Tab-separated table of C-alpha atoms in Angstrom:
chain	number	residue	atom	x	y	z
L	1	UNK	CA	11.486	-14.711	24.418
L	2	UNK	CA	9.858	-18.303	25.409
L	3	UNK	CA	10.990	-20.962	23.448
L	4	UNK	CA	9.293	-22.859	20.686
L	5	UNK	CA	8.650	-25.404	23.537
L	6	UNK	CA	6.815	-23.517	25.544
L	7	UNK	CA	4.606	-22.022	23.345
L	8	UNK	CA	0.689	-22.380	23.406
L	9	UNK	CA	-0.914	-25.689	22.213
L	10	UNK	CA	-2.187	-24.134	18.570
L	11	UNK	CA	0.470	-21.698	18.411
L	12	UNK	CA	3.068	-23.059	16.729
L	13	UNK	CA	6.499	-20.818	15.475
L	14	UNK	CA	6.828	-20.253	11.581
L	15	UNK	CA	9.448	-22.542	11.306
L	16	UNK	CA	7.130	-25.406	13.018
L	17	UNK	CA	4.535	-25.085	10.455
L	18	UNK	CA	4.178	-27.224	7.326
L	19	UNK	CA	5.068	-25.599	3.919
L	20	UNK	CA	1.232	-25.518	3.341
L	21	UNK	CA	0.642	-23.836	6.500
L	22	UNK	CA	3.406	-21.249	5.536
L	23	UNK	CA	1.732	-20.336	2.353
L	24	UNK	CA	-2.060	-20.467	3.859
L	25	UNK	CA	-0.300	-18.112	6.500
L	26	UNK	CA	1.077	-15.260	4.376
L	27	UNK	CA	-1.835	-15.589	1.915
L	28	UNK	CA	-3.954	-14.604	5.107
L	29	UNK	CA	-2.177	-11.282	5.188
L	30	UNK	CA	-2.050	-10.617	1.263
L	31	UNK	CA	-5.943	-10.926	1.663
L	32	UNK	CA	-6.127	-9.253	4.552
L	33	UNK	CA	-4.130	-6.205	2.796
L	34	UNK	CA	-7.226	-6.651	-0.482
L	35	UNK	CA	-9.990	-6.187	2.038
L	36	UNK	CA	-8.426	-2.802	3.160
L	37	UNK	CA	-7.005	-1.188	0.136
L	38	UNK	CA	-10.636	-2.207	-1.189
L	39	UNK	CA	-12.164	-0.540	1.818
L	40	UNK	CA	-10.044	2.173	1.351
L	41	UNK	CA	-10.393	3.642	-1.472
L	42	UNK	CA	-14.235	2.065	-1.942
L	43	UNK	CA	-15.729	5.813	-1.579
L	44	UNK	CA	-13.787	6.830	-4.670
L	45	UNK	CA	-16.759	5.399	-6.720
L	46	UNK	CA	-19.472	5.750	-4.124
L	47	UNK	CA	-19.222	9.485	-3.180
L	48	UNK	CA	-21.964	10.595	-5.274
L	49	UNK	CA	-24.513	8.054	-4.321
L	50	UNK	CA	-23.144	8.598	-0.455
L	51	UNK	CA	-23.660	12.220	-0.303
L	52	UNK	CA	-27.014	12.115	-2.156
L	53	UNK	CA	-28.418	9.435	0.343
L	54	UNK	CA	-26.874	11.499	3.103
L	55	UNK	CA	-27.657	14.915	1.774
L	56	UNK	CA	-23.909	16.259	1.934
L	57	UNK	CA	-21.839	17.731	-1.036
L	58	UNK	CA	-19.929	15.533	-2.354
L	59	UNK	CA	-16.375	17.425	-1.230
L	60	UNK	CA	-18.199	16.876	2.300
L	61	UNK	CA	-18.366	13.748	1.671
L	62	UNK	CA	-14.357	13.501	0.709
L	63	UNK	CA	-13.847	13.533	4.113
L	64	UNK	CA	-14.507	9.663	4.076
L	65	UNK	CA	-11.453	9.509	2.151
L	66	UNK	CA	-8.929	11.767	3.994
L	67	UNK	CA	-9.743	11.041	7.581
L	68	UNK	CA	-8.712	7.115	7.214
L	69	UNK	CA	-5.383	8.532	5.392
L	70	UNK	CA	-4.750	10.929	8.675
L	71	UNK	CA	-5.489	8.542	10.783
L	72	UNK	CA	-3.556	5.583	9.736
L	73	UNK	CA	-0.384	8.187	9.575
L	74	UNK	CA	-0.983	8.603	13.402
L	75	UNK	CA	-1.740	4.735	13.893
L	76	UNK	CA	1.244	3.187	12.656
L	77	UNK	CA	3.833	4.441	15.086
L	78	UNK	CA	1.375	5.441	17.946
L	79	UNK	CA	-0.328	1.498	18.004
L	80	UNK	CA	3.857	0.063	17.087
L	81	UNK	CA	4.711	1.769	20.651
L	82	UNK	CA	2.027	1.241	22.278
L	83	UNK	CA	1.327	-2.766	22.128
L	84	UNK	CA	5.233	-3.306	23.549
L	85	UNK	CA	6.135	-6.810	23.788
L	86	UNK	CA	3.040	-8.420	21.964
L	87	UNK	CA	2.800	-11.258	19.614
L	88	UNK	CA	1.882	-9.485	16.548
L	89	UNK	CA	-0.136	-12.072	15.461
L	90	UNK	CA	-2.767	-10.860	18.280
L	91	UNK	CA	-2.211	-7.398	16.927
L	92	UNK	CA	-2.813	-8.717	12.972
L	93	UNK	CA	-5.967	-10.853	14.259
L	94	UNK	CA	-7.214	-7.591	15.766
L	95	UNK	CA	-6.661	-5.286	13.126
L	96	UNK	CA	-8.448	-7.218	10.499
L	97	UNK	CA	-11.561	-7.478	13.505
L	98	UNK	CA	-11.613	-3.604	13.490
L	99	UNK	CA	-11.617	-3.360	9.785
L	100	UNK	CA	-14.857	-5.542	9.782
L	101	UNK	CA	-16.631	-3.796	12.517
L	102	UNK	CA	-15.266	-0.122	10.591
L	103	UNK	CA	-16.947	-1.645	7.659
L	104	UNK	CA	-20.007	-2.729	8.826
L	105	UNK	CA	-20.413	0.745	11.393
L	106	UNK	CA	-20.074	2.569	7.336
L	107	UNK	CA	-22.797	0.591	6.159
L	108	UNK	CA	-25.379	1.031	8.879
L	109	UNK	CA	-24.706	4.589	9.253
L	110	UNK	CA	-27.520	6.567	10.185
L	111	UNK	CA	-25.619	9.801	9.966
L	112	UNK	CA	-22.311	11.117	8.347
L	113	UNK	CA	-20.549	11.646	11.616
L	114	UNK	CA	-21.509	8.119	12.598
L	115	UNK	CA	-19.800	7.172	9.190
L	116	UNK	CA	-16.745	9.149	9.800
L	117	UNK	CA	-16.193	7.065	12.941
L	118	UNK	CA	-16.210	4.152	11.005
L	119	UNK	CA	-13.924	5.971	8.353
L	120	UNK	CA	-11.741	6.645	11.331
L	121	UNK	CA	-11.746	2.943	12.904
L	122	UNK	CA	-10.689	2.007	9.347
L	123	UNK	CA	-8.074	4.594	9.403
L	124	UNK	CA	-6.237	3.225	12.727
L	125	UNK	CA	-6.661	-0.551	10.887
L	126	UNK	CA	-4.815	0.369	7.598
L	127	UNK	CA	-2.034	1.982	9.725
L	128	UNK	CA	-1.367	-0.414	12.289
L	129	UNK	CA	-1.797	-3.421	9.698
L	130	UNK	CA	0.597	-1.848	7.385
L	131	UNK	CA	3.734	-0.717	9.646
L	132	UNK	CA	3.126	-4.837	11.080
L	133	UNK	CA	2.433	-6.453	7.855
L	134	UNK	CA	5.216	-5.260	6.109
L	135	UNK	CA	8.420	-5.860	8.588
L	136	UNK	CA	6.977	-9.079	9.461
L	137	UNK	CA	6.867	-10.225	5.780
L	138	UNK	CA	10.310	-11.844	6.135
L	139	UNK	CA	9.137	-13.692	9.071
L	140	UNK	CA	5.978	-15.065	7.182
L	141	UNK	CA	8.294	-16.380	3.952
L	142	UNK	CA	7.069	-19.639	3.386
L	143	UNK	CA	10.459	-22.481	2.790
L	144	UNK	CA	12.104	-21.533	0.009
L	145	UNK	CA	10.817	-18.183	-0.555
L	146	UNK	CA	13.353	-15.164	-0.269
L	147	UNK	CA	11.728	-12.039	1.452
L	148	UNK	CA	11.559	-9.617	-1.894
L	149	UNK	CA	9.422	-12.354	-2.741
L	150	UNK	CA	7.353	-12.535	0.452
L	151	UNK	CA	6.450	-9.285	0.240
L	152	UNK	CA	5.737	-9.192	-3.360
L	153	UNK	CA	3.148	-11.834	-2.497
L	154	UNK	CA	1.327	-9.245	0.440
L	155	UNK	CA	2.078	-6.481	-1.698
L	156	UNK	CA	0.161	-7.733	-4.529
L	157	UNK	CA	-3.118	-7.706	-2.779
L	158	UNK	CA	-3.075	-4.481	-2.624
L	159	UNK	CA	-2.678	-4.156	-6.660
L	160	UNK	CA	-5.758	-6.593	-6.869
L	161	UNK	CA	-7.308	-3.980	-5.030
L	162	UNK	CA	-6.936	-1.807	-6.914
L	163	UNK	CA	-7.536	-4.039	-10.171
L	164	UNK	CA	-10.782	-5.775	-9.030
L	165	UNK	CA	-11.731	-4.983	-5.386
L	166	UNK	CA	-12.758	-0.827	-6.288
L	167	UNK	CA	-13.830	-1.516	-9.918
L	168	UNK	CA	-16.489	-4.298	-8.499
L	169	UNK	CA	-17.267	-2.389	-5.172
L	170	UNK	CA	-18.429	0.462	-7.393
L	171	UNK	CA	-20.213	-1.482	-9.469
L	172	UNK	CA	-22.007	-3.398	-6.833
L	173	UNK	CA	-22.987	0.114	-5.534
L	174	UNK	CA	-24.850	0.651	-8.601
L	175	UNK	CA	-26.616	-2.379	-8.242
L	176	UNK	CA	-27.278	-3.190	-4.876
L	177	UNK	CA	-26.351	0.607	-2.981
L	178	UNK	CA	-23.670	1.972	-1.164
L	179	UNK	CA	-24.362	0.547	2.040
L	180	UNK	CA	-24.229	-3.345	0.550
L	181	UNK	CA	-21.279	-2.991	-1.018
L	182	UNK	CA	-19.258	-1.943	2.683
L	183	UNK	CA	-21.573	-4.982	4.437
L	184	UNK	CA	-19.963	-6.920	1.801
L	185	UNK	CA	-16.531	-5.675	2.174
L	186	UNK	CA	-17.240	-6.452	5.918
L	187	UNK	CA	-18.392	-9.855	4.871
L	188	UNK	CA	-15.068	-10.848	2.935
L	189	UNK	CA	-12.899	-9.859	6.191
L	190	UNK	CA	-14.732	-12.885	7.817
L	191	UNK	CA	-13.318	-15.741	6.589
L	192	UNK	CA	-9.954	-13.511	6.597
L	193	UNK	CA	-10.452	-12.715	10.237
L	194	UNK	CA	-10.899	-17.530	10.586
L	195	UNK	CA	-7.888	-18.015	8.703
L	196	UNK	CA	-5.365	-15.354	10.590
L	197	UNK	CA	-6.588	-17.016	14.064
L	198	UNK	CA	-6.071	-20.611	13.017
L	199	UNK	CA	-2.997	-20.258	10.855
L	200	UNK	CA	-0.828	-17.351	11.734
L	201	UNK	CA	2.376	-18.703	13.811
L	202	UNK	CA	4.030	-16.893	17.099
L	203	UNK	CA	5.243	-13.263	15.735
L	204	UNK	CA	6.879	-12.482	19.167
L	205	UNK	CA	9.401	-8.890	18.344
L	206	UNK	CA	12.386	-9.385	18.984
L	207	UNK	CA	12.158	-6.670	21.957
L	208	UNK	CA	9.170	-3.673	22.172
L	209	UNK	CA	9.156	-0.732	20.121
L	210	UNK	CA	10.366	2.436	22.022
L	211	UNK	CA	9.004	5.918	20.629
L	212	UNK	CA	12.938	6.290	20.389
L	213	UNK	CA	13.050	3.364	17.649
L	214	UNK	CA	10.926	4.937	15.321
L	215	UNK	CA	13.417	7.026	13.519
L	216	UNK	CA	15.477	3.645	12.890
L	217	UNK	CA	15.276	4.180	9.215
L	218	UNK	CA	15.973	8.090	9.239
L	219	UNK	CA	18.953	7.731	10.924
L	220	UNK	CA	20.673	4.574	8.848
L	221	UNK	CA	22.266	6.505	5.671
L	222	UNK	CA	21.328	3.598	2.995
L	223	UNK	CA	17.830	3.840	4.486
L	224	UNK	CA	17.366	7.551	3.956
L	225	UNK	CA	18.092	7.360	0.257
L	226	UNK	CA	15.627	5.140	-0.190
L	227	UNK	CA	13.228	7.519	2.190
L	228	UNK	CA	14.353	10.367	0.193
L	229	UNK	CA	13.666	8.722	-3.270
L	230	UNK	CA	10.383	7.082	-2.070
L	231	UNK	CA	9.016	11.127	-0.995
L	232	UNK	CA	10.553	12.354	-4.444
L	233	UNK	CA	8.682	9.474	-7.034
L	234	UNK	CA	5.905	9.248	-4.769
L	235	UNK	CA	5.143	12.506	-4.654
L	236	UNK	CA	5.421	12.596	-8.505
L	237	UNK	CA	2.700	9.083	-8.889
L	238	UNK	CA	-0.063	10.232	-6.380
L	239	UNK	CA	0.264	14.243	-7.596
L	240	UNK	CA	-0.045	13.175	-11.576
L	241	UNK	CA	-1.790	9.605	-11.125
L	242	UNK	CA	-4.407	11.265	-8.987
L	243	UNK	CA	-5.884	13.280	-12.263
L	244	UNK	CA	-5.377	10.999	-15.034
L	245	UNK	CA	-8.679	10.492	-15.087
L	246	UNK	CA	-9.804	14.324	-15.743
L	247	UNK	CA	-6.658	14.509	-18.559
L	248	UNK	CA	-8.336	11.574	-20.640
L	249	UNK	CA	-12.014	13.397	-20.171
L	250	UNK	CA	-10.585	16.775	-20.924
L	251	UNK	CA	-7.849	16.127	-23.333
L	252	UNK	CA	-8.398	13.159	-24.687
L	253	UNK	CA	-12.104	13.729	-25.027
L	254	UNK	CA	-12.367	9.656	-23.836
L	255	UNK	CA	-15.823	8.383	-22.904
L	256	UNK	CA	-16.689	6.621	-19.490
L	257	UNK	CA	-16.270	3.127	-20.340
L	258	UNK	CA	-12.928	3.988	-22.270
L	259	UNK	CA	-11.626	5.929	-19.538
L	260	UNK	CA	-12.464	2.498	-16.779
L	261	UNK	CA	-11.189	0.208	-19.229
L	262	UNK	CA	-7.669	2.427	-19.443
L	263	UNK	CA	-7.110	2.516	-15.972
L	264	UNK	CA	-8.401	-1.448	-15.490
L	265	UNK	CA	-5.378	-1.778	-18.270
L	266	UNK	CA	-3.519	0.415	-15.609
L	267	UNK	CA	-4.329	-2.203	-12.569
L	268	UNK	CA	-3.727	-5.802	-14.909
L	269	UNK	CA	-0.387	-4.004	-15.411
L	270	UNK	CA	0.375	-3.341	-11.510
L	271	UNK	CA	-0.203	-6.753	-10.857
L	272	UNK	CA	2.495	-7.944	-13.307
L	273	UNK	CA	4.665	-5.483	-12.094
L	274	UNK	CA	4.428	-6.609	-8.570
L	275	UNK	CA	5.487	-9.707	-9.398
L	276	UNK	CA	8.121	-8.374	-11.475
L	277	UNK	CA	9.481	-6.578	-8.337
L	278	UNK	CA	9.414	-9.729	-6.519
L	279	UNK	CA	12.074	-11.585	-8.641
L	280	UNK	CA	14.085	-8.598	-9.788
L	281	UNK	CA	14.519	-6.563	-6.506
L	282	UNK	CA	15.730	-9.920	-5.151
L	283	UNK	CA	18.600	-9.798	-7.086
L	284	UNK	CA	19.061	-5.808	-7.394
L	285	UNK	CA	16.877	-3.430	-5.556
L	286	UNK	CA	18.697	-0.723	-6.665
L	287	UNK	CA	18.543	-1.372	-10.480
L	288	UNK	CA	15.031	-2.310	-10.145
L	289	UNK	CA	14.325	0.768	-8.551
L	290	UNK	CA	15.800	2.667	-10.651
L	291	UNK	CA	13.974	1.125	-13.683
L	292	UNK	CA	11.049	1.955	-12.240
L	293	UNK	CA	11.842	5.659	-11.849
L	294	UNK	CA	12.933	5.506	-15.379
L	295	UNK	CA	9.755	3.963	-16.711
L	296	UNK	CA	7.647	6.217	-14.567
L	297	UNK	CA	9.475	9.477	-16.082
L	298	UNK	CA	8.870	8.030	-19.473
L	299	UNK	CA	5.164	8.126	-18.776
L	300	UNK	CA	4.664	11.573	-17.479
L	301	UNK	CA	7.210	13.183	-19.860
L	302	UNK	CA	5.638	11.610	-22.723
L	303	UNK	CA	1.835	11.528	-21.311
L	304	UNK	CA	1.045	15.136	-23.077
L	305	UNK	CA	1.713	14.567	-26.064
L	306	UNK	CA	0.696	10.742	-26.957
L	307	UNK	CA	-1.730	10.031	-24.270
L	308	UNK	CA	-4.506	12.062	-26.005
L	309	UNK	CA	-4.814	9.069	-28.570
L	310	UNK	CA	-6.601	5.693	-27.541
L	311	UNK	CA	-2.872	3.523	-28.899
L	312	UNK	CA	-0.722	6.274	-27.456
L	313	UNK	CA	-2.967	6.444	-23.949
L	314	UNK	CA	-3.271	2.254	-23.618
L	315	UNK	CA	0.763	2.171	-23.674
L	316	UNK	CA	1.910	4.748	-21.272
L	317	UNK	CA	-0.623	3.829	-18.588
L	318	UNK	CA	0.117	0.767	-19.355
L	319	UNK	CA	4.163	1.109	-18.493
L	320	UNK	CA	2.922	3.518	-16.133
L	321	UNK	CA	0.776	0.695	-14.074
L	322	UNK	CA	3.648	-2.018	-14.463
L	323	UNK	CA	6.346	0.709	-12.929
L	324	UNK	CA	4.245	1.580	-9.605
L	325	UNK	CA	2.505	-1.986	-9.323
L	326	UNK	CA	6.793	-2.409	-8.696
L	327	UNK	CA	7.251	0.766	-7.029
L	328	UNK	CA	5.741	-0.229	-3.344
L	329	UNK	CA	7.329	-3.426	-3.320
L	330	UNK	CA	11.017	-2.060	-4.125
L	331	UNK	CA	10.436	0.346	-1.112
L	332	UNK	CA	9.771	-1.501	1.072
L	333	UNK	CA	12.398	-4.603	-0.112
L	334	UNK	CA	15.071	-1.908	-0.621
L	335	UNK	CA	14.705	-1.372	3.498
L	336	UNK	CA	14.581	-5.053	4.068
L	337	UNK	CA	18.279	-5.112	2.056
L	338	UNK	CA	20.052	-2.042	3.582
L	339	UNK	CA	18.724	-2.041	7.123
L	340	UNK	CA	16.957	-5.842	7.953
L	341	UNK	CA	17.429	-5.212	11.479
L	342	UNK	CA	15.360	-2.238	11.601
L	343	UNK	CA	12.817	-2.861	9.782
L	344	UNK	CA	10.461	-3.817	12.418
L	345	UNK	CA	11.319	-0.804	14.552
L	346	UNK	CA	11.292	1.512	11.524
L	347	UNK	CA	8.326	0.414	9.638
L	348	UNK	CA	5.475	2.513	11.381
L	349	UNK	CA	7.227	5.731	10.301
L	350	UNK	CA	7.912	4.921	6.772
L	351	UNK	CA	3.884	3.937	6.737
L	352	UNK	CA	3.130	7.574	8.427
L	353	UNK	CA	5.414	8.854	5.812
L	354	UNK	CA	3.567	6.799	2.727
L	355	UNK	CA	0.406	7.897	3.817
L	356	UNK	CA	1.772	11.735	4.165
L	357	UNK	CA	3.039	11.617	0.190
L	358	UNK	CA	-0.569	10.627	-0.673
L	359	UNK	CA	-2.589	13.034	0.871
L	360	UNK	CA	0.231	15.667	0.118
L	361	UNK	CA	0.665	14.392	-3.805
L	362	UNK	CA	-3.462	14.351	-4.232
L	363	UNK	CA	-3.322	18.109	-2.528
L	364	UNK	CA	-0.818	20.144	-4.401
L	365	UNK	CA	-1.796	18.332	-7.784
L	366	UNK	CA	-5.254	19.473	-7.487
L	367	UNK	CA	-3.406	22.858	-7.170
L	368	UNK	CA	-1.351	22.608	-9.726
L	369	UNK	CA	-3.668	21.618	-12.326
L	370	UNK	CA	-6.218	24.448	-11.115
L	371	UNK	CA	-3.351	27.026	-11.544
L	372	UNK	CA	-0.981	25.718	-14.100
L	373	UNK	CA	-2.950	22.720	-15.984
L	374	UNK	CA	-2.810	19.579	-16.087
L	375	UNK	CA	0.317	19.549	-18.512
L	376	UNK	CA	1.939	21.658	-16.231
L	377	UNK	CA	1.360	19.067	-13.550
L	378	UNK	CA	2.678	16.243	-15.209
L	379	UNK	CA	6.169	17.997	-16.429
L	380	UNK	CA	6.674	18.542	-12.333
L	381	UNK	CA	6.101	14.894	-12.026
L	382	UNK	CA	8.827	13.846	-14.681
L	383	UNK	CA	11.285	16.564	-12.313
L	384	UNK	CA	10.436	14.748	-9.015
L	385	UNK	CA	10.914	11.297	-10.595
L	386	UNK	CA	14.724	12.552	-12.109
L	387	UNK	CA	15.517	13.567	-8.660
L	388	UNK	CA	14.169	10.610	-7.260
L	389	UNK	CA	16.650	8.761	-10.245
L	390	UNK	CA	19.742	10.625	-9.499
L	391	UNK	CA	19.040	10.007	-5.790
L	392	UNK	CA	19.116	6.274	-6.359
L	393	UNK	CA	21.592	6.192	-8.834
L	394	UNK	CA	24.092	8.709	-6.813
L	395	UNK	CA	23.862	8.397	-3.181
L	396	UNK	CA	22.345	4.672	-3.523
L	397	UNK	CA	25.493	3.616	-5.456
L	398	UNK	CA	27.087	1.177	-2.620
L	399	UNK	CA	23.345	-0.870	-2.223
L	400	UNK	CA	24.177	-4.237	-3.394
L	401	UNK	CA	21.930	-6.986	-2.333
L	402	UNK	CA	24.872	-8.861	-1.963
L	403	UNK	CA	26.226	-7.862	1.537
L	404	UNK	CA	29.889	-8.212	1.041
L	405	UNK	CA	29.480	-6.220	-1.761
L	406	UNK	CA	27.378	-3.500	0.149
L	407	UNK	CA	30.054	-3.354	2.958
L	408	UNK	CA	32.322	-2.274	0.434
């Protein structure tokens, strides 16, 4: 690896950089990670007005939400071998550049295939940006700022996404069309895009990903509890979370606006949560984690029978937005604490396998609720989440954040 003296005039390492340069640096990324949760999930509100305009059904038009899922899965570890030795801040630089041109393909689309290519260029962005963005969080921690914390602070751009960046991309669909509002998610990857080039430091690997890395965090046995937890409450969020939205319409009998302004409550609360992660998984992963199993649980046991009130509704999506604003950020710090050194070499497979328990979660929920109801749906989700508990609390019992204790 060539030494902080020889590196490029303009390319200076992290630990070269000003503490203002640090923070501009990582706050890059967290943006970065806004623009494509935003882009993401943007057709959830614009599916109507897309297949209308294109003259598709609107489960046609779905597809613009499952193909970017598939293909991130396949990007994260495919792009993680493939770019070998790189500086990943070349490969961070050129992911947000593909989300842009994705973006901007989506809203000049003459036709829906031409779309789905876009969908799919978005796709291979999301995956490759996540399985780099995440193991290099540590790397990106400005002075003074512990890596639970670092990755709170990219994590929670993502829970802004979901908080501000869908809410106001559907409603500047309903005011200026579909196609604006992707121009202008386009638009906000620009100045994204200037900052990553002039601030991001040297993020040489420590050595090139080998297809033989990958299963770096299957095979560590701290690791795979985590991995085996993450599946088990995941499965249980995305499966219920998926159709809260139909339970308050059906059950609830909750208008429109009461239903958005519930599940804005839901995003305000992520965002605290997030930063809740940050501070306690620093000190305890483990009991963090398992606090948010327990809180999760709470909410889908409970949602039945006291969500079909406005008071009742407002407090467990409340608790339940708080516990999974946490719950991506204790994954990914819990790996960070049991297995630092393969992290980097692990990361693209625990992406593939996030992005698996969301299209698998939104799949056999819709299922379940056609078959069994929506109440049905829910109790599974409280049985998941206990598993997910006793896995944590069980097999995770020697994680310590401390690692003298975690030796023992």
């Amino acid at each position: 690896m060539p030494s902080a003296s020889q590196a490029p005039r303009g390319l200076p390492e992290h630990r070269q950089q000003s503490v203002k340069q640090q923070w501009l640096a990582i706050l890059s990324v967290a943006i970065g990670a806004f623009a494509l949760v935003t882009s993401e999930f943007l057709p959830v509100g614009v599916l109507n007005d897309v297949a209308s305009d294109l003259g598709i059904s609107a489960g046609h038009a779905g597809l613009m939400v499952t193909l970017p899922g598939i293909a991130a899965a396949l990007a994260a570890p495919l792009l993680s071998v493939g770019i070998g030795a790189m500086d990943r801040r070349y490969l961070l630089i050129g992911l947000t550049l593909i989300m842009i041109i994705a973006n901007t393909v989506v809203a000049y689309a003459s036709d829906f295939s031409l779309l789905l290519f876009g969908r799919v260029l978005l796709g291979i962005s999301i995956g490759g940006f996540w399985a780099t963005a995440i193991a290099l969080s540590g790397r990106l921690a400005p002075k003074g700022v512990g890596v639970a914390q670092a990755t709170s602070i990219i994590m929670v751009g993502v829970t802004l996404a979901t908080v501000l960046g869908v809410p106001v991309g559907t409603w500047l669909s309903g005011l200026l069309g579909w196609r604006t509002t992707f121009l202008v998610t386009a638009l906000v990857g620009v100045p994204v895009l200037l900052a990553q080039i002039f601030l991001l430091p040297r993020l040489m690997p420590d050595k090139a990903i080998r297809i033989a890395d990958l299963p770096a965090l299957f095979i560590n046995p701290q690791s795979r509890v985590g991995l085996i937890a993450v599946l088990l409450i995941g499965l249980a969020h995305f499966a219920a979370y998926t159709y809260v939205a139909p339970f308050f319409k059906q059950q609830s009998g909750f208008d429109g606006p009461t239903i958005g302004s519930l599940l804005l409550l839901y995003g305000v609360a992520g965002v605290i949560g997030n930063v809740f992660a940050g501070f306690a998984a620093n000190r305890s992963v483990r009991h963090t984690l398992l606090l948010v199993a327990v809180m999760i649980g709470i909410s889908t046991a409970l949602f039945p029978y006291f969500a079909t009130g406005m008071t009742g509704a407002a407090m467990l999506i409340a608790l339940w937005g708080f516990a999974f604003g946490a719950f991506p950020a204790c994954a990914s710090i819990w790996m960070f604490v049991v297995a630092p050194k393969d992290v980097e070499r692990g990361m693209p497979l625990f992406v593939a396998l996030f992005q698996v328990i969301i299209a698998l979660g939104s799949f056999f929920g819709g299922r379940i609720v056609d078959t069994l109801g929506s109440s049905a749906l829910l109790s599974i989700a409280t049985a998941l989440v206990g598993c997910g508990f006793a896995t944590v609390l069980v097999l995770g019992r020697n994680v310590s954040n401390n690692p003298v204790a975690q030796a023992c």
